[in-house]
Amino acid sequence: MHYPNLSRQEIAQHGEKLYQQSIRTQVETAENIGKIIAINITTGDYEIDDDLIVACHRLQAKQPNAIIWTERIGYDAVYAVGGTLVRTAQ
């Protein structure tokens, strides 16, 4: 799969779909809840860390041309500005 010139919305759609269909059941464990997952939407490879930048840099070190989508495992958003993160249904 190759995704040249994707818009932000298209990257989000591909990333969310990949996470929900292929990755979520593997990573949404008690030890990972609240951590950040950085996913290369082209390959499906991912890195998990407490820190978004660290997860993205580790993924980019292995795959420099990665198109990355991030999620906070078990939550509805990566960060909340002026509000709170909501835990997704288990």
GROMACS .gro file of C-alpha atoms in nm, residues 1-86:
model
   86
    1MET     CA    1   0.000   0.000   0.000
    2HIS     CA    2   0.131   0.344  -0.089
    3TYR     CA    3  -0.043   0.668   0.008
    4PRO     CA    4   0.121   0.962  -0.173
    5ASN     CA    5  -0.003   1.313  -0.103
    6LEU     CA    6  -0.269   1.225   0.153
    7SER     CA    7  -0.462   1.498   0.328
    8ARG     CA    8  -0.474   1.507   0.709
    9GLN     CA    9  -0.827   1.372   0.696
   10GLU     CA   10  -0.724   1.081   0.474
   11ILE     CA   11  -0.432   0.995   0.702
   12ALA     CA   12  -0.669   1.003   0.999
   13GLN     CA   13  -0.920   0.779   0.822
   14HIS     CA   14  -0.655   0.524   0.721
   15GLY     CA   15  -0.493   0.529   1.066
   16GLU     CA   16  -0.820   0.491   1.256
   17LYS     CA   17  -0.938   0.210   1.028
   18LEU     CA   18  -0.607   0.024   1.058
   19TYR     CA   19  -0.606   0.064   1.437
   20GLN     CA   20  -0.965  -0.052   1.481
   21GLN     CA   21  -0.951  -0.343   1.235
   22SER     CA   22  -0.602  -0.484   1.282
   23ILE     CA   23  -0.414  -0.346   1.581
   24ARG     CA   24  -0.650  -0.259   1.866
   25THR     CA   25  -0.712  -0.614   1.988
   26GLN     CA   26  -0.336  -0.676   2.005
   27VAL     CA   27  -0.235  -0.364   2.196
   28GLU     CA   28  -0.530  -0.262   2.414
   29THR     CA   29  -0.408  -0.442   2.724
   30ALA     CA   30  -0.403  -0.326   3.086
   31GLU     CA   31  -0.032  -0.243   3.065
   32ASN     CA   32  -0.078  -0.029   2.751
   33ILE     CA   33  -0.391   0.169   2.845
   34GLY     CA   34  -0.303   0.539   2.833
   35LYS     CA   35   0.016   0.493   2.631
   36ILE     CA   36   0.067   0.638   2.284
   37ILE     CA   37   0.080   0.421   1.973
   38ALA     CA   38   0.243   0.557   1.659
   39ILE     CA   39   0.133   0.364   1.349
   40ASN     CA   40   0.288   0.370   1.003
   41ILE     CA   41  -0.030   0.362   0.794
   42THR     CA   42   0.162   0.234   0.493
   43THR     CA   43   0.303  -0.079   0.658
   44GLY     CA   44   0.093  -0.126   0.972
   45ASP     CA   45   0.409  -0.130   1.188
   46TYR     CA   46   0.384   0.055   1.517
   47GLU     CA   47   0.567   0.168   1.828
   48ILE     CA   48   0.421   0.220   2.176
   49ASP     CA   49   0.555   0.455   2.441
   50ASP     CA   50   0.442   0.684   2.721
   51ASP     CA   51   0.570   0.977   2.513
   52LEU     CA   52   0.432   1.066   2.167
   53ILE     CA   53   0.762   1.207   2.039
   54VAL     CA   54   0.961   0.902   2.152
   55ALA     CA   55   0.715   0.661   1.985
   56CYS     CA   56   0.722   0.860   1.660
   57HIS     CA   57   1.102   0.893   1.656
   58ARG     CA   58   1.149   0.521   1.718
   59LEU     CA   59   0.915   0.439   1.429
   60GLN     CA   60   1.084   0.692   1.200
   61ALA     CA   61   1.428   0.554   1.289
   62LYS     CA   62   1.320   0.217   1.149
   63GLN     CA   63   1.110   0.358   0.865
   64PRO     CA   64   1.221   0.711   0.767
   65ASN     CA   65   0.938   0.764   0.517
   66ALA     CA   66   0.663   0.650   0.752
   67ILE     CA   67   0.323   0.819   0.731
   68ILE     CA   68   0.235   0.822   1.100
   69TRP     CA   69  -0.101   0.821   1.277
   70THR     CA   70  -0.109   0.834   1.658
   71GLU     CA   71  -0.364   0.726   1.918
   72ARG     CA   72  -0.377   0.713   2.296
   73ILE     CA   73  -0.455   0.349   2.363
   74GLY     CA   74  -0.794   0.311   2.528
   75TYR     CA   75  -0.894   0.677   2.498
   76ASP     CA   76  -1.084   0.895   2.252
   77ALA     CA   77  -0.797   1.141   2.191
   78VAL     CA   78  -0.423   1.175   2.231
   79TYR     CA   79  -0.448   1.500   2.429
   80ALA     CA   80  -0.730   1.708   2.574
   81VAL     CA   81  -0.717   2.088   2.560
   82GLY     CA   82  -0.944   2.248   2.816
   83GLY     CA   83  -1.120   1.921   2.893
   84THR     CA   84  -1.061   1.563   2.990
   85LEU     CA   85  -0.981   1.249   2.798
   86VAL     CA   86  -1.266   1.001   2.779
   0.00000   0.00000   0.00000
